[in-house]
Every structure is written in structure tokens, then in C-alpha cells.
Amino acid sequence: MASFKPTKIHVYPKLGEKVTQDTLYWKNYKAPIQIKQFGAVSNVAFSPVAPYNFAVTAFTRIHIYGPFSQEPIKSFTRFKDTAYSGRFRSDGQLLVAGCEDSVVRLFDVGGKTALRMFKGHTKAVHLTDFTSDRYQIVTGSDDYSCRLWDIPNATELNTYREHTDYIRCGVTSKLNRDLFITGSYDHTVKLFDVRTDKSVMTMDHEQPVESLLLYPSEGLLVSAGGRFVKVWDLLKQGQPLVSLRNHHKTVTCLCLSKNGERLLSASLDRHVKVYNTTNYKVVHNFDYPASILSLALAPYDESIVVGMTNSVLSIKHKKSPSESKDSTSQQRRRPSYRMFVKGKNYIPKQDDFLVGKQVKEHLAKHDKQLKKFNVSKALDTALESWTRRRKPEVTVAVIKELNRRGTLKNALAGRDEQELSRILNFLIGNLVDARFTLVLVTPAEMILDIYRSIIGQSPVIDRQLLRLHELLERELDYQRELLEVLGMLDTLFASSLPRNAVELSLKNLCCCARMENNTFCLLEVL
């Protein structure tokens, strides 16, 4: 006697993410290295010169890490309160940082103590940066002022008091030593020229500004604040170009990739978004375990460093070409799987005595009922709540098998109101799904034939039949419109349009039309 063959569940293609060059590029990073800091990591900045060390500002300390070190190679701890905005000079020799105590400190990367201390602000200093000539520093504070300092003389050169709220971010021009830009919680972004005593351009971000970024050409400026990332054209008097709203919470930091073709934004929603700077569409996304405060990308995109509110510094290093090749050519297997198949491919020798082991057959619930020829119970099992909602392909496979055996009509007959309602609900939810239409049209027609005589006796069943009728009418309209479009395209691209697409649409249209006509005839009785 032949053994029972389980029902074959057809595997339908899943709509996964589209694999693009960006996906392959940004997924080519190793597992993150996580380093615990003394407090929330408020700023990360890379040195512009090799070996591209990076400074991490967290609580009352600034640690400098090597490209691949997990321990700081240098630490600055002479802060009386929380430190902010530790940044390198363009030659990588000096580092400047603000502090909650309103004092700006200048450090020699090779030393320990501060070379200069600039005093003049009255509240916390969150913005510090060097000008392009290396001899001046720009600072911004919670006292609503931004100041320009001379490094050799440790004196204040100018003060600007145009903002009406905290100044939390800013950037200096790398092409012109006289220009710098500040962003404030008063929703404005201001461009200053040190040759004048006031700002020369003002842009309204409409949200408290958290981060600013200049493109390498310095013709475009990016501002982040609230849920928005906005791009401004500085060559057209700050005209807004793009407004992006892809984050769910406040955007905290921005950075550019090595060639300026990709823009990265990080947010308190624990996501880092990667945008194509040509059309500003999201091409990739990184997820992190906590809200992100700081983000930096190493030169040549060798590392992605992220600082979070839970005091964790996350570092992702790019894989080497050999590591990338190994990961793609060899599929990793779990240890349990290796143990399970151990010895499976062993070939017995000529004198070995082979002892066979009977493999126990495990059948699904619906297969157990089919094996006993309980067709109604097999269908009931396939229509269980979890199966029909999460895995409708299993239910469709059972209906297809019952139809192949010629017992589908027996399985559908003799149903009470509740059981029939469950079957109709499944048909309403899946009949117009292109994957299941050809299979489900048959049981739908059988139900209409079997229960024709009781139409009008149950208001629940009548409402479901009306919904089914409306659903089919709407689907027929879609199909007709689709065929019209295909006809137009066929006229334009007769040589490139596949014929099977038209044939499949016609086949589905005929099935739905036949089903709709039967339903309409029955509904006339209601």
C-alpha cells in the first residue's frame, strides 16, 4: 500500500526589500563594537588627517580613539561639568570643546592640559569650531550669543547677538575663513560674515535647529530640527530646495559620505537614514538599540560611529574585500544544524553492515484529517484563526487538494451559519489576491450552488454575500482598466510586452466575471 503524501504547500514569493547597490554597500559592515561611556555621547568627530582618530565627547570627558582601538589612546578630563562639541582642527593637532560652565578649552592632542581657556560666555557652550585659517575659533552658547576668538592672543574678536534662543549647532566654511553658520532653537539658521557686524542671510527652519551640514562645494546647506531635514541653496539667498520628513522623532545629527553622494541623518527614533543626494530618497536604513545623539562617518566610509543616550558608543567597521568574499561565498550554519546532519553524507564501506532507522513521519493537523478521509474536519483545521490570517497559502493548498480529490463539495456542504460565515470571510479577504484567485473561484461557486435555497434566511450570510458582490464588481472595474492600459501599452510597445501578462489578466477577468454573475443572480432573491 502506498504511503500517504502530505499536502504540498506552494511557496509564494515574498515582497522583501529590493537589493540595490546601496543595500550591498551599506550592509558591508561588520557587527558593531559597543563601548560603554561615562554618560550620554553628545558628539563624535573624526580627525581630518591620518590615521583618522576620532574624539568622543561624553559627560565630563573627551576620549580619543584610534581607528580600530577599543580603549582610548588619549583622554581629556579637566572639565568641571559636562563637555560639548569636541572638534579637531584641520591639521589634527588641536582640539576645542565647550562646557556647561561656559568656558571654552583648547587642547593640544599630544598634551594633557588646556593650552587656552576662553572666557566670555555666561551659559553653556554647545558650539565650537575652527575657522579655515586655523587661527580663530567660533563658539555658540545658551546665552543666545555666538563669538569669534583669536587663538594666538586668546582674545575675543567679535560678538553676535541676533539669535533669541539657545545656539546649539553651527558650521564654519572650509573655503572662506570669514564665513560661518549657526542654528538656534529660535528656529532660524543665520549666515555670518566676520567682515560685517551682522548676519548676511537668515533661513527659517520652522523647528528648533539641532544640526547643520555644508556640502563640500558649500553651495548647499542642510539643517536638521524636529522631524525635518531641509536643504537650502546658499547661492540663491537661502532658497529652500527639499524638506524631508522620514524620521518619527527629533533629528539630532547629520553627516555626508566620502564622495558627498549620500547624506546620513540620525534621530531619537533610533534610526539612521541614508539619502541619495540626487533625488533625496531613502536608500538604506540602520537600526540602533537606543536614541541617537551623535553620528560620524570616517574618511572613505571605513567606519560608522554612533553615540547614544544610553551611554553606549557603537562602532561599525567596513569589511575587507576578503571578508566580504568569504561571507558571500560561504553560508553560515547553526551548530545545531551541523550536528543534525553529521554523518549524513557518509558512504559505507564494502564490508560494513548497514542498519536502517525508520524515520517517523510528522503530519500537519489537516494532513492527519485528510489521511483519515475526514474532509470537513481537514477544511476546518485549515480555516483555524491563526492559519487563515497568518498563512493563507496553507488554507488555499488544502482547498486545492480537496478539489483535486473531488471532495471539496462534500467538505463545504452541511455547514451551519458560523462555519459558513468563516469560509465566506476567508473568501472575501483572499479571493481578489492574484496568488489565490484561480483556486478560490471554484469553492466560491460551489458555495453559491449548495446554499442557493437558503439565501435570505440569515442576515449575517446575506451581508457577507453583498460584500462579496461589491468586492467582485470593484475587482472587475480594476481588471477592465488594467486591460485598457495594457491595450494602450501594447500599441506603443508591441514588441516588448509579454503576452502571458495579458493572457493571465484575461483569465482572471473571466473567472471573476463568471463568479460575479452567479453572485448577482443570487442577490436578486434577497
XYZ file of C-alpha atoms in Angstrom:
526
model
C 0.000 0.000 0.000
C 1.394 3.414 -0.944
C 2.268 5.747 1.914
C 0.319 8.970 2.489
C 1.783 12.035 0.785
C 1.417 15.288 2.756
C -0.267 18.249 1.131
C 2.188 20.283 -0.878
C 2.169 23.911 0.302
C 3.072 26.200 -2.558
C 5.707 28.762 -1.598
C 4.753 32.173 -2.962
C 7.396 34.850 -3.477
C 7.715 37.291 -0.594
C 7.872 41.008 -1.180
C 11.202 41.622 0.532
C 13.368 44.717 0.249
C 14.815 45.416 -3.152
C 18.516 44.630 -3.268
C 20.351 47.626 -4.730
C 23.953 48.733 -4.893
C 23.306 50.924 -1.836
C 21.974 47.937 0.094
C 25.082 45.916 -0.705
C 27.372 48.855 0.088
C 25.879 49.833 3.457
C 25.419 46.235 4.602
C 29.092 45.547 4.039
C 29.961 46.394 7.654
C 30.956 44.092 10.490
C 28.922 43.561 13.641
C 29.039 46.689 15.815
C 31.579 47.111 18.608
C 29.914 48.668 21.643
C 31.917 50.674 24.192
C 30.365 51.925 27.417
C 30.982 55.602 28.220
C 30.525 57.629 31.406
C 27.459 59.426 30.082
C 25.378 60.157 27.001
C 27.592 60.573 23.934
C 26.784 64.100 22.724
C 29.371 64.433 19.950
C 31.691 62.350 17.745
C 34.274 63.965 15.434
C 36.946 62.418 13.212
C 40.398 63.885 12.759
C 40.860 65.060 9.149
C 44.386 63.606 8.945
C 45.640 60.008 9.046
C 45.310 57.724 10.969
C 41.859 59.354 11.350
C 41.394 59.075 15.110
C 38.049 60.234 16.466
C 37.096 62.248 19.545
C 34.129 61.162 21.653
C 32.517 63.765 23.911
C 30.602 62.136 26.766
C 29.723 63.701 30.125
C 32.823 65.409 31.633
C 35.361 63.698 29.370
C 36.637 63.636 25.832
C 38.218 60.356 24.745
C 40.272 59.951 21.575
C 40.119 56.502 19.965
C 42.246 55.015 17.220
C 40.618 53.657 14.049
C 40.477 50.100 15.442
C 41.120 50.569 19.177
C 38.542 49.707 21.816
C 40.374 51.620 24.529
C 41.005 55.388 24.406
C 44.513 56.352 23.361
C 44.063 59.804 24.897
C 41.659 61.347 27.416
C 40.900 64.913 28.461
C 39.212 65.053 31.841
C 39.857 68.613 33.006
C 36.213 69.623 32.737
C 34.288 70.783 35.792
C 30.952 69.994 34.169
C 29.508 68.341 31.052
C 31.648 68.837 27.943
C 30.245 69.553 24.491
C 31.308 69.631 20.831
C 34.875 68.304 20.878
C 36.273 69.042 17.386
C 39.667 68.750 15.674
C 41.475 71.462 13.767
C 42.129 70.790 10.070
C 45.736 69.721 10.826
C 44.631 67.336 13.591
C 46.979 68.952 16.149
C 44.479 70.907 18.257
C 41.066 70.113 19.722
C 38.489 72.594 21.011
C 35.493 71.895 23.273
C 32.782 73.783 25.075
C 31.434 73.111 28.544
C 28.408 73.555 30.751
C 30.459 76.011 32.876
C 30.596 78.444 29.862
C 34.385 78.101 29.404
C 35.845 77.122 26.023
C 39.009 74.997 26.251
C 41.689 74.435 23.619
C 43.840 71.287 23.874
C 46.978 70.037 22.218
C 46.224 66.491 21.072
C 49.675 65.418 22.252
C 49.381 67.064 25.675
C 47.145 66.810 28.724
C 46.319 70.296 29.981
C 44.409 73.031 28.171
C 46.551 75.412 26.089
C 43.936 78.173 26.165
C 40.756 78.910 28.109
C 38.356 81.368 26.527
C 36.006 83.062 28.988
C 33.203 85.380 27.975
C 30.029 83.349 27.636
C 27.653 83.289 30.575
C 25.960 79.942 29.906
C 26.740 76.503 28.475
C 28.690 76.456 25.192
C 27.350 73.819 22.777
C 29.016 75.012 19.555
C 32.770 75.149 18.944
C 34.654 75.017 15.654
C 37.820 76.252 13.954
C 37.821 78.644 11.008
C 39.610 77.566 7.836
C 42.702 79.721 8.554
C 43.293 77.646 11.776
C 43.861 80.751 13.936
C 40.320 81.553 15.040
C 37.510 79.766 16.885
C 33.743 80.208 16.561
C 31.572 79.421 19.607
C 27.823 79.443 20.283
C 26.156 79.408 23.687
C 22.878 79.162 25.550
C 23.286 82.878 26.329
C 21.942 83.495 22.768
C 25.322 84.788 21.533
C 27.995 83.492 19.176
C 31.560 84.744 19.450
C 34.732 84.812 17.397
C 38.026 84.208 19.257
C 41.663 84.698 18.291
C 43.819 81.690 19.268
C 47.340 83.255 19.471
C 46.213 86.143 21.682
C 43.346 84.294 23.479
C 41.116 87.316 22.942
C 37.553 87.849 21.786
C 37.306 89.445 18.335
C 33.557 89.895 17.937
C 30.188 89.008 19.449
C 26.917 88.438 17.583
C 23.604 88.571 19.464
C 20.997 88.089 16.760
C 19.503 84.797 17.965
C 16.691 84.848 20.519
C 17.141 81.341 21.897
C 19.825 78.738 22.590
C 22.501 78.275 19.913
C 23.085 74.522 19.692
C 24.849 73.929 16.368
C 26.929 75.546 13.697
C 29.490 75.033 10.972
C 32.384 77.080 9.548
C 33.254 77.451 5.891
C 36.285 75.449 4.719
C 36.669 77.651 1.636
C 36.274 81.109 3.176
C 37.688 81.914 6.615
C 35.242 84.812 7.089
C 32.020 82.791 6.887
C 30.263 80.666 9.486
C 26.672 79.498 10.039
C 24.757 78.978 13.292
C 21.498 77.223 14.131
C 19.326 78.069 17.103
C 16.267 76.938 18.995
C 14.576 80.146 17.743
C 14.014 78.126 14.508
C 16.441 80.249 12.467
C 19.683 79.493 10.637
C 21.963 82.518 10.170
C 24.972 83.027 7.918
C 27.573 85.449 9.341
C 30.436 87.263 7.643
C 33.104 88.426 10.120
C 33.784 91.439 7.888
C 30.366 92.789 8.909
C 28.744 93.212 12.297
C 25.548 91.323 11.480
C 24.278 88.253 9.668
C 24.070 88.358 5.876
C 21.445 85.641 5.417
C 18.643 84.146 7.530
C 16.655 80.945 6.899
C 13.603 79.794 8.855
C 13.703 76.060 9.617
C 10.341 76.272 11.478
C 11.664 73.890 14.166
C 14.428 74.118 16.824
C 17.641 73.525 14.853
C 19.775 70.630 16.143
C 22.436 70.168 13.439
C 23.919 71.864 10.366
C 25.967 70.499 7.483
C 27.667 72.159 4.495
C 28.238 70.326 1.234
C 31.868 70.215 0.046
C 31.092 72.805 -2.641
C 29.414 74.929 0.084
C 26.622 75.867 -2.286
C 24.087 73.783 -0.345
C 23.341 73.753 3.372
C 21.472 71.007 5.260
C 19.657 71.743 8.524
C 18.042 69.282 10.919
C 15.487 70.033 13.593
C 12.257 68.476 14.789
C 11.342 65.664 12.394
C 12.573 67.618 9.386
C 15.764 67.636 7.339
C 15.874 70.632 4.975
C 18.236 71.534 2.146
C 18.936 75.200 1.329
C 20.573 76.782 -1.721
C 23.010 79.406 -0.415
C 23.723 80.644 -3.936
C 20.062 81.695 -4.237
C 19.833 83.631 -0.954
C 18.910 80.585 1.128
C 16.089 79.317 -1.063
C 14.657 76.016 0.308
C 15.132 73.086 -2.073
C 13.936 69.977 -0.243
C 12.127 69.216 3.012
C 12.453 65.609 4.209
C 10.285 64.024 6.896
C 11.389 60.418 7.182
C 12.003 60.242 10.945
C 9.400 59.815 13.684
C 11.231 61.844 16.321
C 13.704 64.717 16.508
C 16.646 64.533 14.085
C 19.828 65.145 16.090
C 22.789 64.931 13.682
C 23.882 64.848 10.052
C 26.907 63.722 8.018
C 27.990 63.085 4.434
C 29.602 60.055 2.823
C 33.099 60.189 1.323
C 32.044 61.427 -2.111
C 29.123 63.591 -0.990
C 26.621 61.429 -2.874
C 24.917 60.092 0.268
C 23.501 62.074 3.189
C 23.050 60.428 6.598
C 20.681 61.615 9.331
C 20.260 60.188 12.834
C 17.341 60.662 15.187
C 15.907 59.966 18.609
C 13.723 57.329 16.914
C 16.839 55.049 16.924
C 17.246 55.104 13.126
C 19.954 56.323 10.776
C 18.609 57.132 7.299
C 20.790 57.195 4.196
C 19.599 59.509 1.384
C 20.609 59.742 -2.237
C 21.636 63.388 -2.701
C 20.396 63.343 -6.292
C 16.694 62.787 -5.540
C 16.811 62.702 -1.692
C 15.099 59.326 -1.459
C 15.964 56.942 1.387
C 18.222 54.192 0.026
C 19.125 52.453 3.288
C 18.310 52.395 6.990
C 20.255 51.437 10.130
C 18.554 50.453 13.400
C 20.093 51.020 16.843
C 19.012 49.964 20.353
C 18.710 53.477 21.810
C 18.076 57.088 20.803
C 20.961 58.573 18.815
C 22.640 61.837 19.805
C 25.729 61.851 17.586
C 26.869 60.349 14.287
C 30.145 60.434 12.378
C 31.449 58.735 9.265
C 35.162 58.027 8.883
C 37.014 59.213 5.762
C 36.434 56.791 2.888
C 33.432 55.414 4.870
C 35.697 52.960 6.701
C 33.716 53.240 9.961
C 30.324 54.402 11.200
C 30.417 55.712 14.783
C 27.187 56.405 16.663
C 26.725 57.797 20.173
C 23.516 57.068 22.060
C 21.583 58.289 25.074
C 22.254 55.047 26.971
C 25.983 55.982 27.191
C 26.973 53.416 24.550
C 29.309 54.140 21.658
C 28.639 51.886 18.656
C 31.376 51.396 16.040
C 30.896 49.549 12.750
C 33.977 48.821 10.625
C 33.784 48.074 6.930
C 34.644 44.528 5.912
C 37.821 43.910 3.971
C 37.444 42.513 0.419
C 38.487 39.044 1.606
C 35.950 39.079 4.450
C 33.199 40.218 2.094
C 34.045 37.414 -0.322
C 34.029 34.787 2.430
C 30.688 35.956 3.819
C 29.007 35.794 0.419
C 30.533 32.503 -0.760
C 30.075 30.520 2.434
C 26.673 30.193 4.035
C 26.902 30.036 7.789
C 25.099 27.206 9.515
C 23.997 26.951 13.085
C 25.809 24.432 15.276
C 22.574 22.527 15.888
C 22.120 22.045 12.147
C 25.697 20.803 11.740
C 25.118 18.263 14.488
C 21.837 17.190 12.900
C 23.384 16.393 9.513
C 26.584 14.961 10.937
C 27.410 11.729 9.098
C 24.548 12.127 6.651
C 26.840 12.011 3.634
C 28.976 9.155 4.976
C 29.397 6.379 2.397
C 29.545 2.862 3.927
C 32.454 0.656 3.007
C 32.124 -2.709 1.298
C 32.281 -4.835 4.485
C 30.108 -2.561 6.642
C 26.758 -3.849 7.921
C 24.209 -1.095 7.367
C 21.358 -0.790 9.904
C 18.455 1.328 8.712
C 16.480 3.576 11.034
C 12.833 4.230 10.451
C 12.119 7.941 10.203
C 8.961 8.990 11.986
C 6.596 10.912 9.762
C 5.220 14.139 11.237
C 2.000 15.292 9.649
C 0.241 18.623 9.991
C -3.261 18.698 11.510
C -5.002 19.000 8.167
C -2.925 16.141 6.729
C -3.904 13.895 9.643
C -7.569 14.522 8.865
C -7.039 14.001 5.146
C -5.318 10.716 5.891
C -8.473 9.607 7.738
C -10.671 10.941 4.871
C -12.302 13.477 7.214
C -12.585 16.156 4.534
C -14.817 18.528 6.520
C -12.514 18.431 9.560
C -9.475 18.924 7.304
C -11.049 22.112 5.935
C -11.996 23.246 9.458
C -8.396 22.766 10.577
C -7.110 24.813 7.631
C -9.607 27.568 8.480
C -8.412 27.996 12.057
C -7.929 31.635 13.019
C -4.111 31.722 13.087
C -3.700 29.712 9.872
C -6.122 31.651 7.701
C -4.762 35.032 8.851
C -1.016 34.388 9.004
C -0.630 31.600 6.424
C -3.485 31.764 3.918
C -1.384 29.725 1.479
C -1.926 26.671 3.745
C -5.704 27.067 3.574
C -5.553 27.539 -0.196
C -3.363 24.433 -0.546
C -5.893 22.317 1.407
C -8.797 23.626 -0.731
C -6.801 22.825 -3.857
C -6.083 19.292 -2.608
C -9.742 18.700 -1.743
C -10.746 19.889 -5.201
C -8.161 17.562 -6.776
C -9.670 14.633 -4.858
C -13.179 15.636 -5.898
C -14.334 16.007 -2.266
C -14.398 19.793 -1.991
C -18.193 19.986 -2.437
C -18.686 17.445 0.374
C -16.369 19.456 2.644
C -18.324 22.660 2.013
C -21.795 21.121 2.438
C -23.668 20.789 5.731
C -22.281 23.930 7.333
C -24.080 25.943 9.966
C -24.206 29.758 9.962
C -20.989 30.236 11.953
C -18.908 27.814 9.866
C -20.239 29.184 6.569
C -19.518 32.740 7.765
C -15.903 31.772 8.490
C -15.472 30.377 4.955
C -17.042 33.476 3.384
C -14.764 35.739 5.451
C -11.750 33.904 4.082
C -13.033 34.235 0.520
C -13.720 37.961 0.958
C -10.197 38.527 2.265
C -8.319 36.478 -0.341
C -10.436 35.998 -3.446
C -9.032 39.051 -5.253
C -5.441 38.203 -4.293
C -3.775 37.372 -7.615
C -1.945 34.448 -5.999
C -5.148 32.715 -4.879
C -7.839 33.812 -7.342
C -7.701 30.805 -9.654
C -8.041 28.381 -6.722
C -10.689 30.213 -4.689
C -13.130 30.888 -7.522
C -14.112 27.190 -7.534
C -15.153 26.910 -3.833
C -16.943 30.258 -4.081
C -19.076 28.955 -6.969
C -19.751 25.709 -5.075
C -20.956 27.627 -2.002
C -23.378 29.624 -4.139
C -24.711 26.416 -5.725
C -25.037 24.498 -2.430
C -26.664 27.256 -0.366
C -28.825 28.797 -3.097
C -32.034 27.675 -1.419
C -31.331 29.317 1.970
C -30.434 32.791 0.681
C -32.391 35.383 2.690
C -32.715 33.285 5.862
C -29.582 34.589 7.601
C -28.828 38.345 7.749
C -25.143 37.590 8.522
C -24.680 35.438 5.401
C -26.650 37.907 3.282
C -24.378 40.803 4.346
C -21.283 38.759 3.504
C -22.661 37.873 0.072
C -23.339 41.568 -0.553
C -19.746 42.378 0.418
C -18.524 39.637 -1.906
C -20.642 41.065 -4.711
C -19.253 44.602 -4.179
C -15.720 43.251 -3.972
C -16.045 41.413 -7.270
C -17.603 44.417 -9.004
C -14.721 46.609 -7.860
C -12.177 43.993 -8.954
C -13.809 43.731 -12.364
C -13.537 47.504 -12.782
C -9.832 47.313 -11.893
C -9.319 44.483 -14.361
C -11.084 46.361 -17.168
C -8.985 49.468 -16.516
C -5.879 47.302 -16.459
C -6.762 45.748 -19.788
C -7.329 49.210 -21.268
C -3.891 50.303 -20.071
C -2.332 47.089 -21.381
C -4.001 47.722 -24.714
C -2.523 51.205 -24.864
C 0.912 49.913 -23.925
C 0.601 47.059 -26.397
C 0.079 49.619 -29.133
C 3.194 51.540 -28.066
C 5.458 48.648 -27.124
C 4.123 45.712 -29.123
C 7.489 44.016 -29.280
C 8.403 44.338 -25.588
C 5.132 43.497 -23.778
C 4.980 39.825 -22.654
C 1.860 38.061 -23.910
C 1.492 35.933 -20.788
C 0.667 39.069 -18.747
C -2.316 39.800 -20.975
C -3.436 36.167 -21.004
C -3.276 35.940 -17.192
C -5.311 39.122 -16.753
C -7.916 37.851 -19.220
C -8.118 34.522 -17.381
C -8.612 36.231 -14.002
C -11.172 38.573 -15.546
C -13.198 35.673 -16.942
C -13.149 33.846 -13.600
C -14.218 36.925 -11.660
C -16.898 37.770 -14.231
C -18.392 34.263 -14.017
C -18.309 34.436 -10.219
C -19.832 37.944 -10.170
C -22.682 36.909 -12.450
C -23.583 33.941 -10.219
C -23.490 36.165 -7.139
C -25.636 38.802 -8.804
C -28.298 36.252 -9.742
C -28.495 35.013 -6.150
C -28.609 38.509 -4.706
C -31.697 39.295 -6.768
C -33.507 36.856 -4.469
C -32.587 38.924 -1.344
